PDB file of C-alpha atoms in Angstrom:
ATOM      1  CA  UNK A  25       0.020   0.007  -0.032  1.00  0.00           C
ATOM      2  CA  UNK A  26       2.865   2.362   0.871  1.00  0.00           C
ATOM      3  CA  UNK A  27       4.594   1.586  -2.431  1.00  0.00           C
ATOM      4  CA  UNK A  28       1.222   2.369  -4.233  1.00  0.00           C
ATOM      5  CA  UNK A  29       0.814   5.705  -2.431  1.00  0.00           C
ATOM      6  CA  UNK A  30       4.419   6.693  -3.406  1.00  0.00           C
ATOM      7  CA  UNK A  31       3.675   5.797  -7.048  1.00  0.00           C
ATOM      8  CA  UNK A  32       0.455   7.902  -7.041  1.00  0.00           C
ATOM      9  CA  UNK A  33       2.183  10.804  -5.341  1.00  0.00           C
ATOM     10  CA  UNK A  34       5.063  10.625  -7.726  1.00  0.00           C
ATOM     11  CA  UNK A  35       2.637  10.405 -10.753  1.00  0.00           C
ATOM     12  CA  UNK A  36       0.712  13.407  -9.545  1.00  0.00           C
ATOM     13  CA  UNK A  37       3.929  15.476  -9.141  1.00  0.00           C
ATOM     14  CA  UNK A  38       5.002  14.485 -12.672  1.00  0.00           C
ATOM     15  CA  UNK A  39       1.523  15.437 -13.987  1.00  0.00           C
ATOM     16  CA  UNK A  40       1.453  18.830 -12.205  1.00  0.00           C
ATOM     17  CA  UNK A  41       4.986  19.675 -13.466  1.00  0.00           C
ATOM     18  CA  UNK A  42       4.091  18.644 -16.971  1.00  0.00           C
ATOM     19  CA  UNK A  43       0.900  20.684 -16.955  1.00  0.00           C
ATOM     20  CA  UNK A  44       2.731  23.741 -15.470  1.00  0.00           C
ATOM     21  CA  UNK A  45       5.584  23.580 -18.093  1.00  0.00           C
ATOM     22  CA  UNK A  46       2.905  23.138 -21.016  1.00  0.00           C
ATOM     23  CA  UNK A  47       1.022  26.131 -19.671  1.00  0.00           C
ATOM     24  CA  UNK A  48       4.174  28.342 -19.538  1.00  0.00           C
ATOM     25  CA  UNK A  49       5.254  27.287 -23.056  1.00  0.00           C
ATOM     26  CA  UNK A  50       1.834  28.246 -24.352  1.00  0.00           C
ATOM     27  CA  UNK A  51       2.157  31.794 -22.870  1.00  0.00           C
ATOM     28  CA  UNK A  52       5.674  32.603 -23.980  1.00  0.00           C
ATOM     29  CA  UNK A  53       7.710  32.838 -27.221  1.00  0.00           C
ATOM     30  CA  UNK A  54       9.786  29.614 -27.211  1.00  0.00           C
ATOM     31  CA  UNK A  55      11.855  30.821 -30.140  1.00  0.00           C
ATOM     32  CA  UNK A  56      12.727  34.010 -28.431  1.00  0.00           C
ATOM     33  CA  UNK A  57      13.766  32.146 -25.318  1.00  0.00           C
ATOM     34  CA  UNK A  58      15.937  29.842 -27.415  1.00  0.00           C
ATOM     35  CA  UNK A  59      17.587  32.978 -28.860  1.00  0.00           C
ATOM     36  CA  UNK A  60      18.081  34.423 -25.432  1.00  0.00           C
ATOM     37  CA  UNK A  61      19.877  31.268 -24.244  1.00  0.00           C
ATOM     38  CA  UNK A  62      22.078  30.901 -27.276  1.00  0.00           C
ATOM     39  CA  UNK A  63      23.221  34.586 -26.894  1.00  0.00           C
ATOM     40  CA  UNK A  64      24.033  34.090 -23.302  1.00  0.00           C
ATOM     41  CA  UNK A  65      27.669  34.825 -22.140  1.00  0.00           C
ATOM     42  CA  UNK A  66      29.298  31.446 -21.354  1.00  0.00           C
ATOM     43  CA  UNK A  67      31.940  33.017 -18.902  1.00  0.00           C
ATOM     44  CA  UNK A  68      29.194  34.448 -16.744  1.00  0.00           C
ATOM     45  CA  UNK A  69      27.324  31.210 -16.862  1.00  0.00           C
ATOM     46  CA  UNK A  70      30.510  29.371 -15.685  1.00  0.00           C
ATOM     47  CA  UNK A  71      30.706  31.902 -12.764  1.00  0.00           C
ATOM     48  CA  UNK A  72      27.051  31.214 -11.909  1.00  0.00           C
ATOM     49  CA  UNK A  73      27.779  27.459 -11.806  1.00  0.00           C
ATOM     50  CA  UNK A  74      30.876  28.012  -9.576  1.00  0.00           C
ATOM     51  CA  UNK A  75      28.692  30.106  -7.006  1.00  0.00           C
ATOM     52  CA  UNK A  76      25.907  27.507  -7.235  1.00  0.00           C
ATOM     53  CA  UNK A  77      28.296  24.660  -6.432  1.00  0.00           C
ATOM     54  CA  UNK A  78      29.740  26.965  -3.594  1.00  0.00           C
ATOM     55  CA  UNK A  79      26.232  27.305  -2.126  1.00  0.00           C
ATOM     56  CA  UNK A  80      25.665  23.562  -2.133  1.00  0.00           C
ATOM     57  CA  UNK A  81      29.130  22.770  -0.496  1.00  0.00           C
ATOM     58  CA  UNK A  82      28.350  25.293   2.278  1.00  0.00           C
ATOM     59  CA  UNK A  83      24.843  23.793   2.607  1.00  0.00           C
ATOM     60  CA  UNK A  84      26.424  20.415   3.083  1.00  0.00           C
ATOM     61  CA  UNK A  85      28.574  21.856   5.850  1.00  0.00           C
ATOM     62  CA  UNK A  86      25.581  23.247   7.532  1.00  0.00           C
ATOM     63  CA  UNK A  87      23.695  19.929   7.370  1.00  0.00           C
ATOM     64  CA  UNK A  88      26.818  18.155   8.708  1.00  0.00           C
ATOM     65  CA  UNK A  89      26.750  20.381  11.831  1.00  0.00           C
ATOM     66  CA  UNK A  90      23.276  19.107  12.518  1.00  0.00           C
ATOM     67  CA  UNK A  91      24.475  15.490  12.021  1.00  0.00           C
ATOM     68  CA  UNK A  92      27.361  16.186  14.505  1.00  0.00           C
ATOM     69  CA  UNK A  93      24.656  17.062  17.132  1.00  0.00           C
ATOM     70  CA  UNK A  94      23.279  13.577  16.693  1.00  0.00           C
ATOM     71  CA  UNK A  95      26.806  12.108  17.193  1.00  0.00           C
ATOM     72  CA  UNK A  96      26.928  11.262  13.444  1.00  0.00           C
ATOM     73  CA  UNK A  97      30.533  12.417  13.081  1.00  0.00           C
ATOM     74  CA  UNK A  98      30.835  12.338   9.262  1.00  0.00           C
ATOM     75  CA  UNK A  99      33.782  14.038   7.558  1.00  0.00           C
ATOM     76  CA  UNK A 100      32.702  16.929   5.417  1.00  0.00           C
ATOM     77  CA  UNK A 101      34.004  15.188   2.385  1.00  0.00           C
ATOM     78  CA  UNK A 102      31.740  12.144   3.097  1.00  0.00           C
ATOM     79  CA  UNK A 103      28.855  14.176   3.836  1.00  0.00           C
ATOM     80  CA  UNK A 104      29.271  16.222   0.495  1.00  0.00           C
ATOM     81  CA  UNK A 105      29.245  13.025  -1.372  1.00  0.00           C
ATOM     82  CA  UNK A 106      26.018  11.985   0.260  1.00  0.00           C
ATOM     83  CA  UNK A 107      24.662  15.469  -0.292  1.00  0.00           C
ATOM     84  CA  UNK A 108      25.429  15.246  -4.158  1.00  0.00           C
ATOM     85  CA  UNK A 109      23.787  11.733  -4.298  1.00  0.00           C
ATOM     86  CA  UNK A 110      20.769  13.359  -2.550  1.00  0.00           C
ATOM     87  CA  UNK A 111      20.559  16.148  -5.085  1.00  0.00           C
ATOM     88  CA  UNK A 112      20.648  13.521  -7.963  1.00  0.00           C
ATOM     89  CA  UNK A 113      17.826  11.533  -6.353  1.00  0.00           C
ATOM     90  CA  UNK A 114      15.648  14.668  -5.871  1.00  0.00           C
ATOM     91  CA  UNK A 115      15.791  15.672  -9.432  1.00  0.00           C
ATOM     92  CA  UNK A 116      16.467  12.459 -11.542  1.00  0.00           C
ATOM     93  CA  UNK A 117      14.870   9.630  -9.575  1.00  0.00           C
ATOM     94  CA  UNK A 118      11.390  10.713  -8.797  1.00  0.00           C
ATOM     95  CA  UNK A 119      10.156   7.210  -8.148  1.00  0.00           C
ATOM     96  CA  UNK A 120       9.684   7.656  -4.272  1.00  0.00           C
ATOM     97  CA  UNK A 121      13.347   7.836  -3.667  1.00  0.00           C
ATOM     98  CA  UNK A 122      13.765  11.431  -2.200  1.00  0.00           C
ATOM     99  CA  UNK A 123      17.228  12.624  -1.539  1.00  0.00           C
ATOM    100  CA  UNK A 124      16.509  13.419   2.087  1.00  0.00           C
ATOM    101  CA  UNK A 125      14.769  10.095   2.481  1.00  0.00           C
ATOM    102  CA  UNK A 126      17.747   8.298   1.165  1.00  0.00           C
ATOM    103  CA  UNK A 127      20.136  10.291   3.519  1.00  0.00           C
ATOM    104  CA  UNK A 128      17.946   9.396   6.373  1.00  0.00           C
ATOM    105  CA  UNK A 129      17.734   5.806   5.473  1.00  0.00           C
ATOM    106  CA  UNK A 130      21.628   5.400   5.096  1.00  0.00           C
ATOM    107  CA  UNK A 131      22.340   7.255   8.355  1.00  0.00           C
ATOM    108  CA  UNK A 132      19.712   5.257  10.249  1.00  0.00           C
ATOM    109  CA  UNK A 133      21.173   2.042   8.829  1.00  0.00           C
ATOM    110  CA  UNK A 134      24.888   3.002   9.662  1.00  0.00           C
ATOM    111  CA  UNK A 135      24.547   4.802  12.902  1.00  0.00           C
ATOM    112  CA  UNK A 136      22.503   4.057  16.129  1.00  0.00           C
ATOM    113  CA  UNK A 137      20.320   7.159  15.975  1.00  0.00           C
ATOM    114  CA  UNK A 138      16.476   7.557  16.289  1.00  0.00           C
ATOM    115  CA  UNK A 139      14.650   8.069  12.974  1.00  0.00           C
ATOM    116  CA  UNK A 140      12.669  10.950  14.560  1.00  0.00           C
ATOM    117  CA  UNK A 141      15.869  12.909  15.291  1.00  0.00           C
ATOM    118  CA  UNK A 142      17.282  12.363  11.729  1.00  0.00           C
ATOM    119  CA  UNK A 143      14.017  13.475  10.232  1.00  0.00           C
ATOM    120  CA  UNK A 144      14.035  16.537  12.564  1.00  0.00           C
ATOM    121  CA  UNK A 145      17.489  17.880  11.562  1.00  0.00           C
ATOM    122  CA  UNK A 146      16.694  17.266   7.789  1.00  0.00           C
ATOM    123  CA  UNK A 147      13.567  19.422   8.257  1.00  0.00           C
ATOM    124  CA  UNK A 148      15.433  21.928  10.243  1.00  0.00           C
ATOM    125  CA  UNK A 149      18.061  22.269   7.514  1.00  0.00           C
ATOM    126  CA  UNK A 150      15.264  22.993   5.004  1.00  0.00           C
ATOM    127  CA  UNK A 151      13.542  25.441   7.384  1.00  0.00           C
ATOM    128  CA  UNK A 152      16.851  27.158   7.878  1.00  0.00           C
ATOM    129  CA  UNK A 153      17.186  27.660   4.219  1.00  0.00           C
ATOM    130  CA  UNK A 154      13.712  28.906   3.838  1.00  0.00           C
ATOM    131  CA  UNK A 155      14.173  31.386   6.728  1.00  0.00           C
ATOM    132  CA  UNK A 156      17.069  33.144   4.849  1.00  0.00           C
ATOM    133  CA  UNK A 157      15.175  33.108   1.516  1.00  0.00           C
ATOM    134  CA  UNK A 158      12.353  34.948   3.342  1.00  0.00           C
ATOM    135  CA  UNK A 159      14.699  37.339   4.959  1.00  0.00           C
ATOM    136  CA  UNK A 160      16.585  38.268   1.767  1.00  0.00           C
ATOM    137  CA  UNK A 161      13.159  38.612  -0.083  1.00  0.00           C
ATOM    138  CA  UNK A 162      11.851  40.897   2.674  1.00  0.00           C
ATOM    139  CA  UNK A 163      15.034  42.968   2.571  1.00  0.00           C
ATOM    140  CA  UNK A 164      15.068  43.458  -1.148  1.00  0.00           C
ATOM    141  CA  UNK A 165      11.203  44.185  -1.182  1.00  0.00           C
ATOM    142  CA  UNK A 166      11.675  46.875   1.353  1.00  0.00           C
ATOM    143  CA  UNK A 167      13.895  48.763  -0.962  1.00  0.00           C
ATOM    144  CA  UNK A 168      12.220  47.877  -4.307  1.00  0.00           C
ATOM    145  CA  UNK A 169      11.249  50.908  -6.185  1.00  0.00           C
ATOM    146  CA  UNK A 170       7.550  50.005  -6.820  1.00  0.00           C
ATOM    147  CA  UNK A 171       4.698  52.439  -5.979  1.00  0.00           C
ATOM    148  CA  UNK A 172       2.485  49.526  -5.008  1.00  0.00           C
ATOM    149  CA  UNK A 173       4.661  48.860  -1.920  1.00  0.00           C
ATOM    150  CA  UNK A 174       4.566  52.388  -0.693  1.00  0.00           C
ATOM    151  CA  UNK A 175       3.207  52.380   2.872  1.00  0.00           C
ATOM    152  CA  UNK A 176       4.120  48.649   3.376  1.00  0.00           C
ATOM    153  CA  UNK A 177       7.827  48.808   3.268  1.00  0.00           C
ATOM    154  CA  UNK A 178       8.025  48.857   7.129  1.00  0.00           C
ATOM    155  CA  UNK A 179       6.205  45.491   7.269  1.00  0.00           C
ATOM    156  CA  UNK A 180       8.947  43.692   5.360  1.00  0.00           C
ATOM    157  CA  UNK A 181      11.538  45.119   7.667  1.00  0.00           C
ATOM    158  CA  UNK A 182       9.556  44.127  10.836  1.00  0.00           C
ATOM    159  CA  UNK A 183       9.055  40.616   9.439  1.00  0.00           C
ATOM    160  CA  UNK A 184      12.738  39.892   9.418  1.00  0.00           C
ATOM    161  CA  UNK A 185      13.506  39.902  13.035  1.00  0.00           C
ATOM    162  CA  UNK A 186      10.201  38.273  13.774  1.00  0.00           C
ATOM    163  CA  UNK A 187      10.853  35.484  11.417  1.00  0.00           C
ATOM    164  CA  UNK A 188      14.362  34.979  13.169  1.00  0.00           C
ATOM    165  CA  UNK A 189      12.807  35.058  16.698  1.00  0.00           C
ATOM    166  CA  UNK A 190      10.009  32.520  15.697  1.00  0.00           C
ATOM    167  CA  UNK A 191      12.471  30.124  14.228  1.00  0.00           C
ATOM    168  CA  UNK A 192      14.686  30.437  17.317  1.00  0.00           C
ATOM    169  CA  UNK A 193      11.692  29.700  19.653  1.00  0.00           C
ATOM    170  CA  UNK A 194      10.873  26.703  17.544  1.00  0.00           C
ATOM    171  CA  UNK A 195      14.409  25.280  17.977  1.00  0.00           C
ATOM    172  CA  UNK A 196      14.321  26.194  21.736  1.00  0.00           C
ATOM    173  CA  UNK A 197      10.984  24.503  22.338  1.00  0.00           C
ATOM    174  CA  UNK A 198      11.170  21.374  20.190  1.00  0.00           C
ATOM    175  CA  UNK A 199      14.886  20.827  19.204  1.00  0.00           C
ATOM    176  CA  UNK A 200      16.953  21.826  22.232  1.00  0.00           C
ATOM    177  CA  UNK A 201      19.820  19.465  21.131  1.00  0.00           C
ATOM    178  CA  UNK A 202      20.634  21.715  18.103  1.00  0.00           C
ATOM    179  CA  UNK A 203      20.144  25.042  19.876  1.00  0.00           C
ATOM    180  CA  UNK A 204      23.960  25.445  20.479  1.00  0.00           C
ATOM    181  CA  UNK A 205      24.491  25.710  16.807  1.00  0.00           C
ATOM    182  CA  UNK A 206      21.441  27.853  15.871  1.00  0.00           C
ATOM    183  CA  UNK A 207      23.390  31.050  15.049  1.00  0.00           C
ATOM    184  CA  UNK A 208      26.191  29.101  13.223  1.00  0.00           C
ATOM    185  CA  UNK A 209      23.738  27.232  10.999  1.00  0.00           C
ATOM    186  CA  UNK A 210      21.765  30.411  10.490  1.00  0.00           C
ATOM    187  CA  UNK A 211      24.948  32.352   9.424  1.00  0.00           C
ATOM    188  CA  UNK A 212      25.691  29.301   6.982  1.00  0.00           C
ATOM    189  CA  UNK A 213      22.218  29.580   5.573  1.00  0.00           C
ATOM    190  CA  UNK A 214      22.846  33.299   4.993  1.00  0.00           C
ATOM    191  CA  UNK A 215      25.943  32.506   3.005  1.00  0.00           C
ATOM    192  CA  UNK A 216      24.321  29.672   1.025  1.00  0.00           C
ATOM    193  CA  UNK A 217      21.397  31.851  -0.235  1.00  0.00           C
ATOM    194  CA  UNK A 218      23.766  34.773  -0.784  1.00  0.00           C
ATOM    195  CA  UNK A 219      25.828  32.611  -3.069  1.00  0.00           C
ATOM    196  CA  UNK A 220      22.837  31.618  -4.953  1.00  0.00           C
ATOM    197  CA  UNK A 221      21.857  35.200  -5.287  1.00  0.00           C
ATOM    198  CA  UNK A 222      25.307  35.815  -6.766  1.00  0.00           C
ATOM    199  CA  UNK A 223      24.804  32.875  -9.076  1.00  0.00           C
ATOM    200  CA  UNK A 224      21.517  34.424 -10.382  1.00  0.00           C
ATOM    201  CA  UNK A 225      23.212  37.764 -10.694  1.00  0.00           C
ATOM    202  CA  UNK A 226      25.826  36.266 -13.034  1.00  0.00           C
ATOM    203  CA  UNK A 227      22.941  34.777 -15.059  1.00  0.00           C
ATOM    204  CA  UNK A 228      21.537  38.133 -15.372  1.00  0.00           C
ATOM    205  CA  UNK A 229      24.774  39.436 -16.573  1.00  0.00           C
ATOM    206  CA  UNK A 230      25.144  36.491 -19.003  1.00  0.00           C
ATOM    207  CA  UNK A 231      21.856  37.582 -20.485  1.00  0.00           C
ATOM    208  CA  UNK A 232      23.070  41.209 -20.508  1.00  0.00           C
ATOM    209  CA  UNK A 233      20.316  42.218 -18.096  1.00  0.00           C
ATOM    210  CA  UNK A 234      21.484  45.475 -16.340  1.00  0.00           C
ATOM    211  CA  UNK A 235      18.189  47.027 -15.391  1.00  0.00           C
ATOM    212  CA  UNK A 236      15.654  45.721 -12.815  1.00  0.00           C
ATOM    213  CA  UNK A 237      18.122  43.286 -11.340  1.00  0.00           C
ATOM    214  CA  UNK A 238      16.782  43.640  -7.887  1.00  0.00           C
ATOM    215  CA  UNK A 239      13.321  42.696  -9.226  1.00  0.00           C
ATOM    216  CA  UNK A 240      14.806  39.577 -10.804  1.00  0.00           C
ATOM    217  CA  UNK A 241      16.468  38.583  -7.611  1.00  0.00           C
ATOM    218  CA  UNK A 242      13.136  38.936  -5.696  1.00  0.00           C
ATOM    219  CA  UNK A 243      11.424  36.739  -8.163  1.00  0.00           C
ATOM    220  CA  UNK A 244      14.094  34.084  -7.749  1.00  0.00           C
ATOM    221  CA  UNK A 245      13.911  34.248  -4.015  1.00  0.00           C
ATOM    222  CA  UNK A 246      10.042  33.678  -4.070  1.00  0.00           C
ATOM    223  CA  UNK A 247      10.350  31.033  -6.688  1.00  0.00           C
ATOM    224  CA  UNK A 248      12.808  29.196  -4.417  1.00  0.00           C
ATOM    225  CA  UNK A 249      10.345  29.189  -1.678  1.00  0.00           C
ATOM    226  CA  UNK A 250       7.602  28.110  -3.924  1.00  0.00           C
ATOM    227  CA  UNK A 251       9.692  25.299  -5.338  1.00  0.00           C
ATOM    228  CA  UNK A 252       9.977  23.768  -1.786  1.00  0.00           C
ATOM    229  CA  UNK A 253       6.388  23.102  -1.745  1.00  0.00           C
ATOM    230  CA  UNK A 254       6.164  19.291  -2.635  1.00  0.00           C
ATOM    231  CA  UNK A 255       3.546  19.582  -5.489  1.00  0.00           C
ATOM    232  CA  UNK A 256       5.873  19.274  -8.379  1.00  0.00           C
ATOM    233  CA  UNK A 257       8.941  17.225  -9.366  1.00  0.00           C
ATOM    234  CA  UNK A 258      11.965  18.959  -7.946  1.00  0.00           C
ATOM    235  CA  UNK A 259      10.185  22.318  -8.241  1.00  0.00           C
ATOM    236  CA  UNK A 260      10.155  21.952 -12.098  1.00  0.00           C
ATOM    237  CA  UNK A 261       7.264  23.929 -13.440  1.00  0.00           C
ATOM    238  CA  UNK A 262       6.439  25.814 -10.182  1.00  0.00           C
ATOM    239  CA  UNK A 263       9.568  27.826 -10.437  1.00  0.00           C
ATOM    240  CA  UNK A 264       8.990  28.783 -14.156  1.00  0.00           C
ATOM    241  CA  UNK A 265       5.446  29.842 -13.336  1.00  0.00           C
ATOM    242  CA  UNK A 266       6.640  32.050 -10.496  1.00  0.00           C
ATOM    243  CA  UNK A 267       9.249  33.644 -12.794  1.00  0.00           C
ATOM    244  CA  UNK A 268       6.558  34.197 -15.467  1.00  0.00           C
ATOM    245  CA  UNK A 269       3.852  35.780 -13.216  1.00  0.00           C
ATOM    246  CA  UNK A 270       6.539  37.630 -11.191  1.00  0.00           C
ATOM    247  CA  UNK A 271       7.733  39.365 -14.302  1.00  0.00           C
ATOM    248  CA  UNK A 272       4.181  40.151 -15.198  1.00  0.00           C
ATOM    249  CA  UNK A 273       3.486  41.709 -11.853  1.00  0.00           C
ATOM    250  CA  UNK A 274       6.683  43.689 -11.828  1.00  0.00           C
ATOM    251  CA  UNK A 275       6.417  44.810 -15.491  1.00  0.00           C
ATOM    252  CA  UNK A 276       9.509  42.829 -16.689  1.00  0.00           C
ATOM    253  CA  UNK A 277      10.074  40.935 -19.931  1.00  0.00           C
ATOM    254  CA  UNK A 278       8.433  37.455 -19.307  1.00  0.00           C
ATOM    255  CA  UNK A 279      10.432  35.786 -21.882  1.00  0.00           C
ATOM    256  CA  UNK A 280      13.729  36.844 -20.430  1.00  0.00           C
ATOM    257  CA  UNK A 281      12.410  36.010 -16.886  1.00  0.00           C
ATOM    258  CA  UNK A 282      11.631  32.430 -17.912  1.00  0.00           C
ATOM    259  CA  UNK A 283      14.927  32.272 -19.665  1.00  0.00           C
ATOM    260  CA  UNK A 284      16.650  33.130 -16.258  1.00  0.00           C
ATOM    261  CA  UNK A 285      14.704  30.288 -14.691  1.00  0.00           C
ATOM    262  CA  UNK A 286      15.601  27.762 -17.487  1.00  0.00           C
ATOM    263  CA  UNK A 287      19.439  28.587 -17.030  1.00  0.00           C
ATOM    264  CA  UNK A 288      19.257  28.183 -13.330  1.00  0.00           C
ATOM    265  CA  UNK A 289      17.457  24.854 -13.791  1.00  0.00           C
ATOM    266  CA  UNK A 290      20.138  23.746 -16.278  1.00  0.00           C
ATOM    267  CA  UNK A 291      22.909  24.613 -13.841  1.00  0.00           C
ATOM    268  CA  UNK A 292      21.060  22.787 -11.007  1.00  0.00           C
ATOM    269  CA  UNK A 293      20.565  19.764 -13.341  1.00  0.00           C
ATOM    270  CA  UNK A 294      24.137  19.532 -14.460  1.00  0.00           C
ATOM    271  CA  UNK A 295      25.571  19.801 -10.886  1.00  0.00           C
ATOM    272  CA  UNK A 296      22.916  17.363  -9.604  1.00  0.00           C
ATOM    273  CA  UNK A 297      24.082  14.895 -12.389  1.00  0.00           C
ATOM    274  CA  UNK A 298      27.427  14.588 -10.678  1.00  0.00           C
ATOM    275  CA  UNK A 299      25.661  12.674  -8.003  1.00  0.00           C
ATOM    276  CA  UNK A 300      25.052   9.768 -10.379  1.00  0.00           C
ATOM    277  CA  UNK A 301      28.758   8.689  -9.768  1.00  0.00           C
ATOM    278  CA  UNK A 302      27.868   7.952  -6.193  1.00  0.00           C
ATOM    279  CA  UNK A 303      24.725   6.059  -7.252  1.00  0.00           C
ATOM    280  CA  UNK A 304      26.902   3.377  -8.898  1.00  0.00           C
ATOM    281  CA  UNK A 305      29.884   3.718  -6.499  1.00  0.00           C
ATOM    282  CA  UNK A 306      28.936   2.988  -2.928  1.00  0.00           C
ATOM    283  CA  UNK A 307      29.877   5.949  -0.610  1.00  0.00           C
ATOM    284  CA  UNK A 308      32.207   4.969   2.171  1.00  0.00           C
ATOM    285  CA  UNK A 309      31.061   7.107   5.174  1.00  0.00           C
ATOM    286  CA  UNK A 310      34.189   8.231   6.916  1.00  0.00           C
ATOM    287  CA  UNK A 311      34.018   9.511  10.363  1.00  0.00           C
ATOM    288  CA  UNK A 312      35.877  12.746  11.493  1.00  0.00           C
ATOM    289  CA  UNK A 313      38.373  12.933  14.225  1.00  0.00           C
ATOM    290  CA  UNK A 314      36.285  13.720  17.215  1.00  0.00           C
ATOM    291  CA  UNK A 315      39.017  16.156  18.541  1.00  0.00           C
ATOM    292  CA  UNK A 316      38.530  18.305  15.348  1.00  0.00           C
ATOM    293  CA  UNK A 317      34.839  18.389  15.616  1.00  0.00           C
ATOM    294  CA  UNK A 318      34.382  19.664  19.186  1.00  0.00           C
ATOM    295  CA  UNK A 319      34.274  23.216  17.806  1.00  0.00           C
ATOM    296  CA  UNK A 320      31.115  22.452  15.908  1.00  0.00           C
TER     297      UNK A 320
END
């Protein structure tokens, strides 16, 4: 029954992604987007990929700090290999094998740790990323030059400390065992999302977009939040729809906006594909020297 439910869920995600992609491609000029992508500057795209990889490497370090609180003392190298494999599973193997689920399974199988705690830190890792996406989006919205936001900018600024306080209280009440690393993981989340913003900025430069860069960055942040909602396959479709309607709302070129989304997806897919190596070659989980991990 559980396998049937997974297949039905996966099928629905594939269907929703397909419908959203089809919808978007009926609304935009596919030929124009193709020309936009062909004219993109490869040097800037390489730099965008570099900062995307950097964001994932730092994200893996953040997650490993959570693992260390559970006495799962993985080396950062071993954890990064597991992280890459999780990215591959999330994007390319939708048949019920989620990246987080696989990491949880391997760690539960290898180490004596409660499933509930593994799930908790994996969820907290995601929530920490969402927190910074929200914070950066609020910060940029507060200074976005759009008449519609006049009179509401203070709300975005107030929302930032409130979000941090709520997340801290959540950690304090339900996950006290990770509270000692709260500020360290939050700082790493800030670096992760900032690196992805730089990645998007380089994509904008690759497409020779010099105007309204803040608007595009805001759309990206909101699309990243939307993509986390588990309704589509790895965020495929939902991100493009967000870029399309975000551009429409902010008066931007919708073809260029979707082009930015497509390029970011291609970079994500290429990097995620690296994880296929660890699908065929079993990862040897090496443990760190305890004396070097006390600082975590």
